Amino acid sequence: TQLLEQSPQFLSIQEGENLTVYCNSSSVFSSLQWYRQEPGEGPVLLVTVVTGGEVKKLKRLTFQFGDARKDSSLHITAAQPGDTGLYLCAGRSGTYKYIFGTGTRLKVLA
Amino acid sequence: EPEVTQTPSHQVTQMGQEVILRCVPISNHLYFYWYRQILGQKVEFLVSFYNNEISEKSEIFDDQFSVERPDGSNFTLKIRSTKLEDSAMYFCASNGGEQGPSYTFGSGTRLTVV
């Protein structure tokens, strides 16, 4: 069974601080996605990474896919209260489905 | 921006009843999915649908579940005889290509079985 473990599970930081969220697995994924989910809403796709070692930037968010395609990280620079939410990684398993990680709940305090 | 639409947003049903959850995927997408999220737990894959047939399903997707694309726009999930443990948020998603860069989730249907 493929599992994606995220760490930390919870994170509470002050506005302006930097943070990194990790997504780890013992399995290789052909691609990996990061989502943000608000309470009562569906996950919203932030990025898809496909190539081992790939780095993608989305404003203050930097996503990296591990060289072996087993892990990924999300780094947020100068966090803002609007970044508060549940961050999910999801690895592509086979052709048609994504396996979701355990989630990291981020709270940014003003 | 194109979106995936799900109805109803909330459904309450008696145990043993049949429910149908409806989804309108993004019009030019080819791949369709159902996921569920039990309160406080992670998002779980149920089923994927491509070229008018199920392409993959999880162990959760047993004989009580079925999916259908009755016309060119709707994609439905039917639960034949609901159980208490079916209570969850059910998310529909659609995707324009295999790699998933256009993977889009709907806002979900909260199913409560009483």
Coordinates of C-alpha atoms in Angstrom, one line a residue:
Chain A
T1 CA 0.0 0.0 0.0
Q2 CA 1.4 3.4 -1.0
L3 CA 1.4 5.9 1.8
L4 CA 2.3 9.6 1.9
E5 CA 3.3 11.0 5.3
Q6 CA 3.3 14.7 5.8
S7 CA 5.1 16.6 8.5
P8 CA 4.5 18.5 10.6
Q9 CA 0.9 17.6 11.2
F10 CA 0.1 21.0 12.7
L11 CA 2.0 24.3 12.4
S12 CA 1.3 27.6 14.0
I13 CA 3.6 30.5 13.1
Q14 CA 3.7 34.3 13.2
E15 CA 3.1 36.4 10.1
G16 CA 6.4 37.0 8.2
E17 CA 8.0 33.7 9.2
N18 CA 9.2 31.1 6.8
L19 CA 8.1 27.4 6.9
T20 CA 8.6 24.1 5.2
V21 CA 6.2 21.3 4.9
Y22 CA 7.4 17.8 4.0
C23 CA 5.7 15.0 2.1
N24 CA 7.5 11.6 2.3
S25 CA 6.9 8.1 1.0
S26 CA 8.8 4.9 0.5
S27 CA 7.1 4.6 -3.0
V28 CA 8.0 6.3 -6.2
F29 CA 5.4 8.5 -7.8
S30 CA 5.3 9.5 -11.4
S31 CA 4.1 12.9 -10.4
L32 CA 3.0 14.7 -7.3
Q33 CA 0.6 17.5 -6.5
W34 CA 0.1 20.0 -3.7
Y35 CA -3.3 21.2 -2.7
R36 CA -4.7 23.7 -0.3
Q37 CA -8.1 22.9 1.3
E38 CA -10.3 25.3 3.2
P39 CA -12.9 24.0 5.7
G40 CA -16.0 22.7 3.9
E41 CA -14.4 23.0 0.5
G42 CA -12.7 20.8 -2.0
P43 CA -9.0 20.7 -2.4
V44 CA -7.6 23.4 -4.7
L45 CA -4.6 22.4 -6.9
L46 CA -1.5 24.5 -6.3
V47 CA 1.0 22.7 -8.4
T48 CA 1.9 19.5 -10.2
V49 CA 5.6 18.4 -10.3
V50 CA 6.6 15.6 -12.6
T51 CA 10.4 15.4 -12.9
G52 CA 12.7 14.3 -10.1
G53 CA 14.5 17.3 -8.7
E54 CA 12.0 19.7 -10.2
V55 CA 11.5 23.0 -8.4
K56 CA 8.4 25.2 -9.1
K57 CA 7.7 28.6 -7.7
L58 CA 4.3 30.1 -7.2
K59 CA 4.8 33.6 -5.7
R60 CA 6.0 33.0 -2.1
L61 CA 5.5 29.2 -2.4
T62 CA 8.4 27.0 -3.6
F63 CA 7.7 23.3 -4.4
Q64 CA 10.4 20.7 -4.8
F65 CA 10.1 17.1 -6.0
G66 CA 12.8 14.8 -4.7
D67 CA 15.4 13.4 -7.0
A68 CA 14.1 9.9 -6.5
R69 CA 10.5 11.1 -6.8
K70 CA 9.6 9.7 -3.4
D71 CA 9.3 13.0 -1.5
S72 CA 8.5 16.6 -1.9
S73 CA 8.5 19.8 0.1
L74 CA 6.6 23.0 0.1
H75 CA 8.4 26.1 1.4
I76 CA 6.5 29.3 2.2
T77 CA 8.4 32.5 2.5
A78 CA 7.1 35.4 4.7
A79 CA 3.9 33.6 5.6
Q80 CA 0.7 35.6 5.7
P81 CA -2.6 35.0 7.5
G82 CA -4.2 34.2 4.1
D83 CA -1.9 31.2 3.8
T84 CA -3.8 29.5 6.7
G85 CA -5.3 26.2 5.6
L86 CA -4.8 22.5 5.2
Y87 CA -2.0 21.6 2.8
L88 CA -2.2 18.2 1.1
C89 CA 0.3 16.4 -1.1
A90 CA -1.0 13.7 -3.5
G91 CA 1.1 11.3 -5.4
R92 CA 0.0 9.8 -8.7
S93 CA -0.5 6.1 -8.3
G94 CA -0.9 4.1 -11.5
T95 CA -2.6 5.9 -14.4
Y96 CA -5.7 7.2 -12.9
K97 CA -5.6 8.0 -9.3
Y98 CA -3.8 10.1 -6.7
I99 CA -3.0 9.0 -3.2
F100 CA -3.4 11.8 -0.7
G101 CA -1.1 12.6 2.2
T102 CA -2.1 13.0 5.8
G103 CA -2.2 16.8 5.6
T104 CA -0.5 19.7 7.3
R105 CA -2.7 22.2 9.0
L106 CA -1.1 25.6 8.9
K107 CA -2.2 28.6 11.0
V108 CA -0.5 32.0 10.4
L109 CA -1.1 34.5 13.2
A110 CA -1.3 38.2 12.4
Chain B
E1 CA -12.5 30.0 -14.5
P2 CA -14.0 26.6 -15.3
E3 CA -15.2 24.7 -12.3
V4 CA -16.6 21.3 -11.2
T5 CA -20.1 21.6 -9.9
Q6 CA -21.5 19.2 -7.3
T7 CA -25.1 18.9 -6.1
P8 CA -26.5 18.8 -3.5
S9 CA -24.1 20.5 -1.2
H10 CA -25.6 18.6 1.8
Q11 CA -27.7 15.4 1.8
V12 CA -29.1 13.7 4.9
T13 CA -30.5 10.2 4.3
Q14 CA -31.8 7.3 6.4
M15 CA -29.6 4.2 6.7
G16 CA -30.5 1.7 4.0
Q17 CA -31.7 4.4 1.5
E18 CA -30.2 4.9 -1.9
V19 CA -28.5 8.2 -2.7
I20 CA -27.3 9.7 -5.9
L21 CA -24.6 12.4 -5.8
R22 CA -24.3 14.5 -8.9
C23 CA -21.4 16.2 -10.6
V24 CA -20.9 18.3 -13.7
P25 CA -17.2 18.1 -14.6
I26 CA -15.3 20.7 -16.7
S27 CA -16.7 20.3 -20.2
N28 CA -13.5 19.4 -22.1
H29 CA -12.1 17.1 -19.5
L30 CA -11.8 13.4 -20.1
Y31 CA -11.0 11.8 -16.8
F32 CA -13.5 11.8 -13.9
Y33 CA -13.1 10.8 -10.3
W34 CA -14.8 10.4 -7.0
Y35 CA -13.0 10.8 -3.7
R36 CA -14.3 10.9 -0.2
Q37 CA -13.1 12.5 3.1
I38 CA -14.5 11.3 6.4
L39 CA -14.5 14.1 8.9
G40 CA -11.0 14.7 10.2
Q41 CA -9.4 12.0 8.0
K42 CA -7.5 12.2 4.7
V43 CA -8.9 12.3 1.2
E44 CA -9.5 8.8 -0.1
F45 CA -9.7 7.7 -3.7
L46 CA -12.9 5.8 -4.7
V47 CA -13.1 5.5 -8.4
S48 CA -11.8 6.8 -11.7
F49 CA -13.8 6.9 -15.0
Y50 CA -12.5 7.3 -18.5
N51 CA -13.9 6.6 -21.9
N52 CA -17.2 5.7 -20.4
E53 CA -16.0 3.0 -18.1
I54 CA -14.4 2.6 -14.7
S55 CA -10.7 2.6 -15.1
E56 CA -9.7 2.0 -11.5
K57 CA -11.5 1.6 -8.2
S58 CA -10.4 1.2 -4.6
E59 CA -11.3 -1.4 -2.1
I60 CA -13.8 1.1 -0.6
F61 CA -15.8 1.1 -3.9
D62 CA -17.7 -2.1 -3.3
D63 CA -20.9 -3.4 -4.9
Q64 CA -22.9 -0.8 -3.0
F65 CA -21.3 1.9 -5.2
S66 CA -21.8 2.6 -8.8
V67 CA -20.9 5.5 -11.2
E68 CA -22.6 6.6 -14.4
R69 CA -22.2 9.3 -17.0
P70 CA -25.8 9.3 -18.2
D71 CA -25.3 12.1 -20.7
G72 CA -22.5 14.3 -22.0
S73 CA -22.3 16.5 -18.9
N74 CA -23.3 14.7 -15.7
F75 CA -21.2 12.2 -13.7
T76 CA -23.0 10.5 -10.8
L77 CA -22.1 8.4 -7.8
K78 CA -24.8 6.1 -6.5
I79 CA -24.8 4.4 -3.1
R80 CA -27.4 1.7 -3.1
S81 CA -28.0 1.1 0.6
T82 CA -26.3 3.6 2.7
K83 CA -24.6 2.8 6.0
L84 CA -23.7 5.0 8.9
E85 CA -20.0 4.8 7.9
D86 CA -20.8 6.2 4.5
S87 CA -21.1 9.6 6.1
A88 CA -18.4 11.8 4.6
M89 CA -17.7 14.6 2.2
Y90 CA -17.7 13.2 -1.3
F91 CA -15.7 15.1 -3.9
C92 CA -15.9 14.8 -7.6
A93 CA -12.9 15.8 -9.7
S94 CA -12.1 16.0 -13.4
N95 CA -8.9 16.2 -15.3
G96 CA -8.0 17.1 -18.8
G97 CA -4.9 14.9 -19.2
E98 CA -3.2 12.0 -17.6
Q99 CA -0.5 14.0 -15.7
G100 CA -3.0 16.0 -13.9
P101 CA -2.0 19.6 -14.3
S102 CA -5.7 20.5 -14.7
Y103 CA -7.0 18.3 -11.9
T104 CA -10.0 20.2 -10.5
F105 CA -12.1 19.3 -7.5
G106 CA -15.7 20.3 -6.8
S107 CA -16.8 21.8 -3.5
G108 CA -18.2 18.4 -2.4
T109 CA -21.4 16.9 -1.1
R110 CA -21.6 16.4 2.6
L111 CA -23.5 13.1 3.1
T112 CA -24.9 12.4 6.5
V113 CA -26.5 9.0 7.1
V114 CA -28.7 8.8 10.1

